[in-house]
Short mmCIF file of C-alpha atoms in Angstrom, two decimals:
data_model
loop_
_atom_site.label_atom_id
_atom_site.label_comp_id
_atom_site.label_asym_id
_atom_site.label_seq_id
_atom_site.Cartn_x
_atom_site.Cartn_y
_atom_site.Cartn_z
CA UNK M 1 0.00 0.00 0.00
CA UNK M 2 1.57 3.68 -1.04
CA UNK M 3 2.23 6.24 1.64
CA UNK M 4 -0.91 8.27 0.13
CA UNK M 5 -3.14 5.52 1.10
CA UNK M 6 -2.17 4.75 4.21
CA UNK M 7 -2.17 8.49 5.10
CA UNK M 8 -5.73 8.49 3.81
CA UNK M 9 -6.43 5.58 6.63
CA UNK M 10 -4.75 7.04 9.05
CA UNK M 11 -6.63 10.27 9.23
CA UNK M 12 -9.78 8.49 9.19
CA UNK M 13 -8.44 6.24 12.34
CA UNK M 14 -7.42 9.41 14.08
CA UNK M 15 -10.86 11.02 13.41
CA UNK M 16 -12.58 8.18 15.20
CA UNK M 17 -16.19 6.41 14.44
CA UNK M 18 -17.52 9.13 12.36
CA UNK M 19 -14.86 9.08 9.33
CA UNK M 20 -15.50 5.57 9.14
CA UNK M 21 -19.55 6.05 9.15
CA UNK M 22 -19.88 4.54 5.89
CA UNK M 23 -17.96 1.64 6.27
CA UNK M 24 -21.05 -0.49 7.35
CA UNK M 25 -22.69 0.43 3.71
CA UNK M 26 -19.17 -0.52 2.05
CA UNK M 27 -18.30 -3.66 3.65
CA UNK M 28 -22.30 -5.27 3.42
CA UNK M 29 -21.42 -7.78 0.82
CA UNK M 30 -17.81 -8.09 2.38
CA UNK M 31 -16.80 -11.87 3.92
CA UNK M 32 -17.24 -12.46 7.39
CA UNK M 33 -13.54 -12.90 8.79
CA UNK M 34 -12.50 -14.57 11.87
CA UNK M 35 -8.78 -13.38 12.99
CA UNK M 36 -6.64 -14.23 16.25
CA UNK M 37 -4.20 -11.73 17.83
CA UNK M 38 -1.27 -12.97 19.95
CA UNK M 39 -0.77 -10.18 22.30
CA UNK M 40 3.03 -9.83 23.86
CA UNK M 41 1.65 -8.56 27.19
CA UNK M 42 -0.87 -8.75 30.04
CA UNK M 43 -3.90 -8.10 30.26
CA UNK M 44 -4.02 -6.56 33.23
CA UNK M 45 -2.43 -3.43 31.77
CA UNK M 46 -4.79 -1.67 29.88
CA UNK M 47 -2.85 0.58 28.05
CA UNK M 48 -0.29 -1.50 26.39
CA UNK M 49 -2.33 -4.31 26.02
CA UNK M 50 -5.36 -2.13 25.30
CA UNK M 51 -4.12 -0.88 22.19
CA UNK M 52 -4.75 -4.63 20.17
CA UNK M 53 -8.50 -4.05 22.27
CA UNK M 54 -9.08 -0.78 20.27
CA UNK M 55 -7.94 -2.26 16.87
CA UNK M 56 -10.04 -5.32 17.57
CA UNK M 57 -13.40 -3.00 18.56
CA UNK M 58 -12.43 -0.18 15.75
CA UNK M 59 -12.05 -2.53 13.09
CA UNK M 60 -15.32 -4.78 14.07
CA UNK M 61 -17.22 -1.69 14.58
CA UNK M 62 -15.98 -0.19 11.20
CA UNK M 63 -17.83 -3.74 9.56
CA UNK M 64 -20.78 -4.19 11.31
CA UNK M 65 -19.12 -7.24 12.81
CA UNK M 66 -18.17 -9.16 9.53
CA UNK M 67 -14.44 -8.83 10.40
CA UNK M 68 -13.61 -9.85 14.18
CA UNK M 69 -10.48 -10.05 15.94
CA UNK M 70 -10.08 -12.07 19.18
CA UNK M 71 -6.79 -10.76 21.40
CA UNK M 72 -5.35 -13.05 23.36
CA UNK M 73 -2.92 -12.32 25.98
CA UNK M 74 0.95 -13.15 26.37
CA UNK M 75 0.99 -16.95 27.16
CA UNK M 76 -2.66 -17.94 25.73
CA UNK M 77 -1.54 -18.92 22.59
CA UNK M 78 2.24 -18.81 22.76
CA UNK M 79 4.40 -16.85 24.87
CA UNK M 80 4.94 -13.01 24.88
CA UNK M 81 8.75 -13.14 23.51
CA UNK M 82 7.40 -15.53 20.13
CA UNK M 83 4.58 -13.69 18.80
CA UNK M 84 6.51 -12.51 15.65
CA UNK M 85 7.50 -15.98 14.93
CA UNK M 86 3.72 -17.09 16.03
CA UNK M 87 2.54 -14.79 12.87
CA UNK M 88 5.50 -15.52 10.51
CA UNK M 89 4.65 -19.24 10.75
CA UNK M 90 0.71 -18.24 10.03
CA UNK M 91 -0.21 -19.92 13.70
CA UNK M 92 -2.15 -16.83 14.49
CA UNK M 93 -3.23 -14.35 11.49
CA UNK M 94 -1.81 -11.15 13.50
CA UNK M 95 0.01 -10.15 16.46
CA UNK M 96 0.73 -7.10 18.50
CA UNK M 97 4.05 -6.62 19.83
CA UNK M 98 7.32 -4.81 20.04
CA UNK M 99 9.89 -5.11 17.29
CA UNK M 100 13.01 -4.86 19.47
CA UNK M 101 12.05 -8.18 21.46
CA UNK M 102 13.82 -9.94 17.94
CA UNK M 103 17.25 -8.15 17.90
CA UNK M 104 18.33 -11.46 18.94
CA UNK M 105 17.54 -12.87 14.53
CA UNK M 106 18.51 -9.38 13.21
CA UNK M 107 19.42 -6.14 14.88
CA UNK M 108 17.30 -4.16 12.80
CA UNK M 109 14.31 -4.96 14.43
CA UNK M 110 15.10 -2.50 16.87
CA UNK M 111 14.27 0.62 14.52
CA UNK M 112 10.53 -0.64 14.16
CA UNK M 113 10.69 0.13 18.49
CA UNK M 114 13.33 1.96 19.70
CA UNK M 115 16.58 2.49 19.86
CA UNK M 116 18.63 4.17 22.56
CA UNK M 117 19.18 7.93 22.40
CA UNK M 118 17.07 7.52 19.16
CA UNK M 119 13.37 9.17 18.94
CA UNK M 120 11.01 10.33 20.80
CA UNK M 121 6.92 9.45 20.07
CA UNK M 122 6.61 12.51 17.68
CA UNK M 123 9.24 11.74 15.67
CA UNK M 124 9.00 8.82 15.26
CA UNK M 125 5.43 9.06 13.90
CA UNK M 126 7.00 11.27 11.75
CA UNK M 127 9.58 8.97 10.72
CA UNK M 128 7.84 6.35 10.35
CA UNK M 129 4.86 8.38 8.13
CA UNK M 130 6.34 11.09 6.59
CA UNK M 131 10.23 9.81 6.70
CA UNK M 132 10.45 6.77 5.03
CA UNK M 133 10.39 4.77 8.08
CA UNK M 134 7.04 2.57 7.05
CA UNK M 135 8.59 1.73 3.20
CA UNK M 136 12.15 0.35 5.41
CA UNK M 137 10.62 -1.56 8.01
CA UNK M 138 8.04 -3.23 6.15
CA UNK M 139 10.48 -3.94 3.57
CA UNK M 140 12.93 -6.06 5.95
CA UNK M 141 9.90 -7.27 7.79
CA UNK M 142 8.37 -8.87 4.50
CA UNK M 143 11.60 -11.02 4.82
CA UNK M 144 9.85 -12.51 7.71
CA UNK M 145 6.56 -12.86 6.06
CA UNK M 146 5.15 -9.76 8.01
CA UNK M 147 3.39 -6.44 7.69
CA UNK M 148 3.52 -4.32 9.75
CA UNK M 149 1.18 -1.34 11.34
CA UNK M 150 2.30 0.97 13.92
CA UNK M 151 -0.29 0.69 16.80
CA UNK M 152 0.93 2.32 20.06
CA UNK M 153 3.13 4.32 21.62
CA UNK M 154 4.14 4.72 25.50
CA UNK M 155 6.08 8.12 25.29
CA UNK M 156 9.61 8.32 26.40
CA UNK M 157 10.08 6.11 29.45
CA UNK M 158 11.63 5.58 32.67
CA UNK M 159 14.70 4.47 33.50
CA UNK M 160 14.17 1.58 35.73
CA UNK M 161 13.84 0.14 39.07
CA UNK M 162 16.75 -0.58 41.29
CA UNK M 163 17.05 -2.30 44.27
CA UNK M 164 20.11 -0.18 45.16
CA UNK M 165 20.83 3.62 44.78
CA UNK M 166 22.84 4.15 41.42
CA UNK M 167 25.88 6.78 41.96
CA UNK M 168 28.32 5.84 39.63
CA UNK M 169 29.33 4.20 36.67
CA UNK M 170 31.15 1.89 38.35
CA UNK M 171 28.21 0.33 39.88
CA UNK M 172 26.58 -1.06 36.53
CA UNK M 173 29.25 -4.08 36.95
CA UNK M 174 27.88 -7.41 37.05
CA UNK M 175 24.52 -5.79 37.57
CA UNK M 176 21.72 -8.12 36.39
CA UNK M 177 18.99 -6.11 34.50
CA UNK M 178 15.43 -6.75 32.43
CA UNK M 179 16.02 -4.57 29.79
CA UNK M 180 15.02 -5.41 26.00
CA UNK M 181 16.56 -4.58 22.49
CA UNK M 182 19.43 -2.95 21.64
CA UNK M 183 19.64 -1.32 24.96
CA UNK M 184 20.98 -4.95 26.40
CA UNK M 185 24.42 -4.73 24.48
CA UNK M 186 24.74 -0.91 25.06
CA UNK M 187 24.65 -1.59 29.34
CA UNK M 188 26.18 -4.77 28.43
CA UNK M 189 29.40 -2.40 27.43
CA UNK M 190 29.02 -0.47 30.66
CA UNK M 191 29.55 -3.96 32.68
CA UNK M 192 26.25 -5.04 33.35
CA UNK M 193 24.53 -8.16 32.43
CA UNK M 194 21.78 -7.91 30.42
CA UNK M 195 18.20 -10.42 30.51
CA UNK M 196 15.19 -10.35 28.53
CA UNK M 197 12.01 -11.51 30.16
CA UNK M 198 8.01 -11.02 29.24
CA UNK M 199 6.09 -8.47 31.53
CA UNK M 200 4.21 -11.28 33.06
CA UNK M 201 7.59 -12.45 34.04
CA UNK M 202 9.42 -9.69 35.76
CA UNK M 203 7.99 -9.45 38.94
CA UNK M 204 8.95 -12.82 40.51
CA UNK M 205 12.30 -12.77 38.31
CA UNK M 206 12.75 -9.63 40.87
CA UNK M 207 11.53 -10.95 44.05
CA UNK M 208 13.36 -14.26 43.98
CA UNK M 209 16.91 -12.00 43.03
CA UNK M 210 17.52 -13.38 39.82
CA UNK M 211 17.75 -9.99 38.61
CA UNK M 212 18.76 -6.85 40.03
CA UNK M 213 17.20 -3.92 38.32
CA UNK M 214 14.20 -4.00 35.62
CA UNK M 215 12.98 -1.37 33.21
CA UNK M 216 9.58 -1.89 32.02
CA UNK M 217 7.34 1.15 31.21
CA UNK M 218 6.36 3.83 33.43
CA UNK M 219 4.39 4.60 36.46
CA UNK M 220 0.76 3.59 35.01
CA UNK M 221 2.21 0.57 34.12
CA UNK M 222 5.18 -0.15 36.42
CA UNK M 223 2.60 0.40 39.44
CA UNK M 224 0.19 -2.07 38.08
CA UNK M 225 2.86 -4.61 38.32
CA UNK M 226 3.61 -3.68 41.75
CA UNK M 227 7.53 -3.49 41.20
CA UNK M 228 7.91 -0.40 43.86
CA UNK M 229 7.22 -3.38 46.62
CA UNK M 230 11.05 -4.82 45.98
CA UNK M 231 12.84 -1.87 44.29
CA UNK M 232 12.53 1.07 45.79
CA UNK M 233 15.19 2.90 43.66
CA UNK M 234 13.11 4.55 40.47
CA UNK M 235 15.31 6.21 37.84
CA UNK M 236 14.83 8.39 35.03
CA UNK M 237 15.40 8.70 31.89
CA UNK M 238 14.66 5.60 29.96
CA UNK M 239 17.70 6.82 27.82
CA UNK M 240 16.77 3.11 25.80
CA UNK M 241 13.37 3.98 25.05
CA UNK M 242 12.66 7.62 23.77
CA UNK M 243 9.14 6.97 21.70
CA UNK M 244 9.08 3.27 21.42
CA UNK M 245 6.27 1.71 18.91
CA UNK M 246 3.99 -0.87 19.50
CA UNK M 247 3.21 -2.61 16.09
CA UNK M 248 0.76 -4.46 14.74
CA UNK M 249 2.18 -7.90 12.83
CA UNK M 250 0.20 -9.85 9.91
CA UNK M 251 0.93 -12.78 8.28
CA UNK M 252 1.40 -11.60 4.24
CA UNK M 253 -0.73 -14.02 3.18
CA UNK M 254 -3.46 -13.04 5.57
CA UNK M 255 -3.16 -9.38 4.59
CA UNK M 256 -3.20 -10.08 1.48
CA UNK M 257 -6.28 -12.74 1.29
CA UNK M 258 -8.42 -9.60 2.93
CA UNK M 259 -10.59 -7.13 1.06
CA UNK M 260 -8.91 -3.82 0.26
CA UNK M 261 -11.72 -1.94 2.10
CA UNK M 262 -11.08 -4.45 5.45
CA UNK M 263 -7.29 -3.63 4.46
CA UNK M 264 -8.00 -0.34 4.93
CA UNK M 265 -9.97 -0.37 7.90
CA UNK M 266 -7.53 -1.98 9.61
CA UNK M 267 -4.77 0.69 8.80
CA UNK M 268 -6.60 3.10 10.27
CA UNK M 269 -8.03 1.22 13.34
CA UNK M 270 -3.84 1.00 13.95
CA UNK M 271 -3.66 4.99 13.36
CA UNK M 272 -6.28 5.02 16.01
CA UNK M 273 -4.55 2.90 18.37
CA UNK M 274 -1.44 5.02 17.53
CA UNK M 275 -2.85 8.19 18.83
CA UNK M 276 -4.93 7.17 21.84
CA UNK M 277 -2.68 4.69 24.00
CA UNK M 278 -0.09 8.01 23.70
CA UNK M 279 -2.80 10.43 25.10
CA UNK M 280 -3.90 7.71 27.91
CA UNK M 281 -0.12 7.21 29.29
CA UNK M 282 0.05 10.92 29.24
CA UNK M 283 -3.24 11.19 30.97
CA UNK M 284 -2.27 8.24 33.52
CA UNK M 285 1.34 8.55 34.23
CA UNK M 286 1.51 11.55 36.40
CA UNK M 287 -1.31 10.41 38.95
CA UNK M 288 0.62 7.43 39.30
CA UNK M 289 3.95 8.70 39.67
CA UNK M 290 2.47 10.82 42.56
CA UNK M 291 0.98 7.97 43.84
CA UNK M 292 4.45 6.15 43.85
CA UNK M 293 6.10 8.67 45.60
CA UNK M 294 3.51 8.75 48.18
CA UNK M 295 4.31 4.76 48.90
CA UNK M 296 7.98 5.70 49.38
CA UNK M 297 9.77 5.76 46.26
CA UNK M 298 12.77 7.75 45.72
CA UNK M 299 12.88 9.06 42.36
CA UNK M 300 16.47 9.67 40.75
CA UNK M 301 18.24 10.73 37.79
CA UNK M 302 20.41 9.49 36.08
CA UNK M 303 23.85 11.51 37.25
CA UNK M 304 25.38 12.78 33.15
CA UNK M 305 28.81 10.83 33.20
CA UNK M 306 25.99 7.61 32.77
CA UNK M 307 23.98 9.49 30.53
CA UNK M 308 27.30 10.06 28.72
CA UNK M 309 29.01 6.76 28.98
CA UNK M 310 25.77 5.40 27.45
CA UNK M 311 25.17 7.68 24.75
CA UNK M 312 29.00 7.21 24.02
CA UNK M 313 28.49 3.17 23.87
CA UNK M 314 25.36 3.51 21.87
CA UNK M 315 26.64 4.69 18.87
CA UNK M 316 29.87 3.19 18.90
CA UNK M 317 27.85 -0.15 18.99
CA UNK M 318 25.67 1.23 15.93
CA UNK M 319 28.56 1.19 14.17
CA UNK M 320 29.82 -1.78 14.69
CA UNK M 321 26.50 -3.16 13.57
CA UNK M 322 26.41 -1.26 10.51
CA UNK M 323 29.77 -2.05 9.63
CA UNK M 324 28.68 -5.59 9.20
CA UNK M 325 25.21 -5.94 8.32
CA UNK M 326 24.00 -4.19 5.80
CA UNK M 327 19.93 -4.69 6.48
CA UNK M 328 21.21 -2.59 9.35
CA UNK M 329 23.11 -0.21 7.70
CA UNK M 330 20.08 0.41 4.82
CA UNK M 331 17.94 1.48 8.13
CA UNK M 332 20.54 2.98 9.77
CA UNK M 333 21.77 5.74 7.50
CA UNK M 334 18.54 7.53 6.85
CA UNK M 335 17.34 7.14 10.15
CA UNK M 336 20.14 9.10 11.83
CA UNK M 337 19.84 11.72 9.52
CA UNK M 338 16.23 11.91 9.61
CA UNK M 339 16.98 12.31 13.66
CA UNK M 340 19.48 15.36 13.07
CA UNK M 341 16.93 17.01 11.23
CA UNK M 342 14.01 16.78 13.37
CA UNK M 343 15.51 17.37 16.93
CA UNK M 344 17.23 20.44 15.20
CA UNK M 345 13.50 21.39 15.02
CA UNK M 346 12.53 20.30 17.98
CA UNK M 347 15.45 22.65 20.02
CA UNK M 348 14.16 25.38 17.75
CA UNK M 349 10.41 25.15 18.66
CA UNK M 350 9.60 22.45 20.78
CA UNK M 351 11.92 22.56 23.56
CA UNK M 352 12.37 25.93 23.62
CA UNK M 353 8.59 26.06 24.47
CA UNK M 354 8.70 23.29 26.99
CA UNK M 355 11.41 24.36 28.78
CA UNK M 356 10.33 27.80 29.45
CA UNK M 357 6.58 26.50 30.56
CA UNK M 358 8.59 24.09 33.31
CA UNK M 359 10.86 27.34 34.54
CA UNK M 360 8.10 29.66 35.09
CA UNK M 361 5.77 26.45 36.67
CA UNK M 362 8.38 25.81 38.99
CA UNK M 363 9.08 29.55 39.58
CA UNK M 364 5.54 29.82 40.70
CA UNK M 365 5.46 26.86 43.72
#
């Protein structure tokens, strides 16, 4: 599907119920399709997990219930880190997931996510929209027998929970962390030692002390999971995860058995998605936070010689990548310079904006 098109869907996703009133008429002598979604994560958090709801109610709404899709949970039909290769393999029609969890077959996944020190939510709708970010990653994810639909965003996250206070660099050695993507080899080069496990997972992985430190989200999310009742160290920023996308996988075949109208209902159920689980962690993240501090958590920063040490490692270990895989390196090149660009525009405008607004709000207490 061209850019134009999907643009087309995406405004009507973003403009809700009524641009899609006349679906109903459109899709009457439409099949009726029956689809399962593997879900990486939990049901009990509504916002990540939420997002493959509002596709799934969006896109049978948008049919008059001729097209349904039935979400299913991390661990109902497979388990939260093998829902891309659940899809690939056409055991489930779709998924709904995050790319990075598959750096492990090809480091490239990461750019369909996050990267660290790489975008934040805004631009990297804007990459992946207006920036040639949908044409890459759906071109290295048809390898896999995938397409792929951005549905979801969390906003730039938090750094992590910590048994112990972090004060130095030094203290990242032989540090066990749950931390996912790309960002796992970057701490990995600061000393620490990096695991991957599924949200469902974390919790007890933390309790019993086979890890350390875990980042997962932030505090809508993190507080669900009830990490603040072993770690009471919470640090910010989540330097790994500046705008990381949730995306919605389909098998090729699948996609391409459906009508083009269900095709493009589906688009722009994602767009939906897209925009609304970014406005409800917005809208839910600073009651929690507050909430957090008020059961004893002590927020901290991230002192700058990490920051630096990090930011440092990141990109020497994107070059090392790029130096040797060139799926990598095709992604790689245009994305950087796609992320000069905007955050030259976003110091310009944006921050300049922001940061003023905090000064004078803090001025004022």
């Amino acid at each position: 599907m061209q850019r134009r098109t999907f643009i087309k869907g995406t405004a009507a996703g973003v403009a809700g119920a009524g641009a899609l009133i006349g679906a109903p008429a459109i899709v009457k002598a439409q099949p009726e399709i029956k689809w399962r979604c593997a879900s990486s994560f939990p049901k009990s958090l509504d916002t990540i997990y939420g997002a493959a709801e509002i596709v799934a109610e969006r896109v049978a709404a948008s049919t008059d219930g001729k097209f349904q899709i039935r979400v299913f949970a991390g661990g109902e039909i497979v388990p939260g880190l093998q829902v891309l290769d659940a899809v690939q393999a056409g055991t489930v029609e779709c998924g709904h997931s995050v790319s990075y969890y598959y750096v492990g077959k090809d480091p490239t996944f990461a750019f369909d996510t996050a990267v660290p020190f790489g975008l934040n939510c805004r631009a990297q709708n804007a990459w992946m929209y207006y920036g040639g970010g949908l044409e890459l990653m759906r071109a290295f994810l048809k390898d896999y027998n995938i397409y792929q639909i951005p549905a979801g965003n969390t906003g730039t996250q938090m750094g992590g929970w910590f048994r112990k206070e972090i004060t130095s660099l030094d203290q990242f050695n032989g540090l066990k962390m749950r931390i996912g993507g790309l960002a796992g080899q970057v701490i990995a080069k600061l000393g620490a030692v990096p695991t991957q496990i599924a949200g469902s997972d974390i919790y007890p992985a933390l309790e019993k002390g086979t890890i350390d430190a875990t980042e997962w989200i932030g505090p809508y999310d993190d507080e669900k999971l009830g990490f603040y009742k072993i770690a009471k160290y919470y640090y910010y920023p989540g330097w790994w995860e500046g705008g990381p996308q949730l995306t919605f996988y389909v098998n090729i075949d699948q996609w391409e058995s459906l009508p083009k109208e269900y095709q493009s209902i589906l688009e722009a159920a994602c767009a939906e998605a897209n925009v609304m689980t970014m406005a409800k962690y917005d809208a839910q993240n600073p009651p929690a936070l507050r909430r957090l501090v008020a059961e004893g958590v002590m927020l901290r920063p991230f002192s700058h010689d990490i920051l630096e040490a990090a930011y440092k490692a990141a990109f020497e270990l994107y070059d090392e990548i790029a130096a040797k895989n060139e799926k990598f390196k095709k992604v790689y090149e245009p994305w950087l310079k796609f992320r000069e660009e905007v955050n030259l525009w976003f110091r310009v405008a944006e921050n300049t904006y922001d940061n003023f607004i905090y000064s004078q709000q803090a001025r004022r207490k």
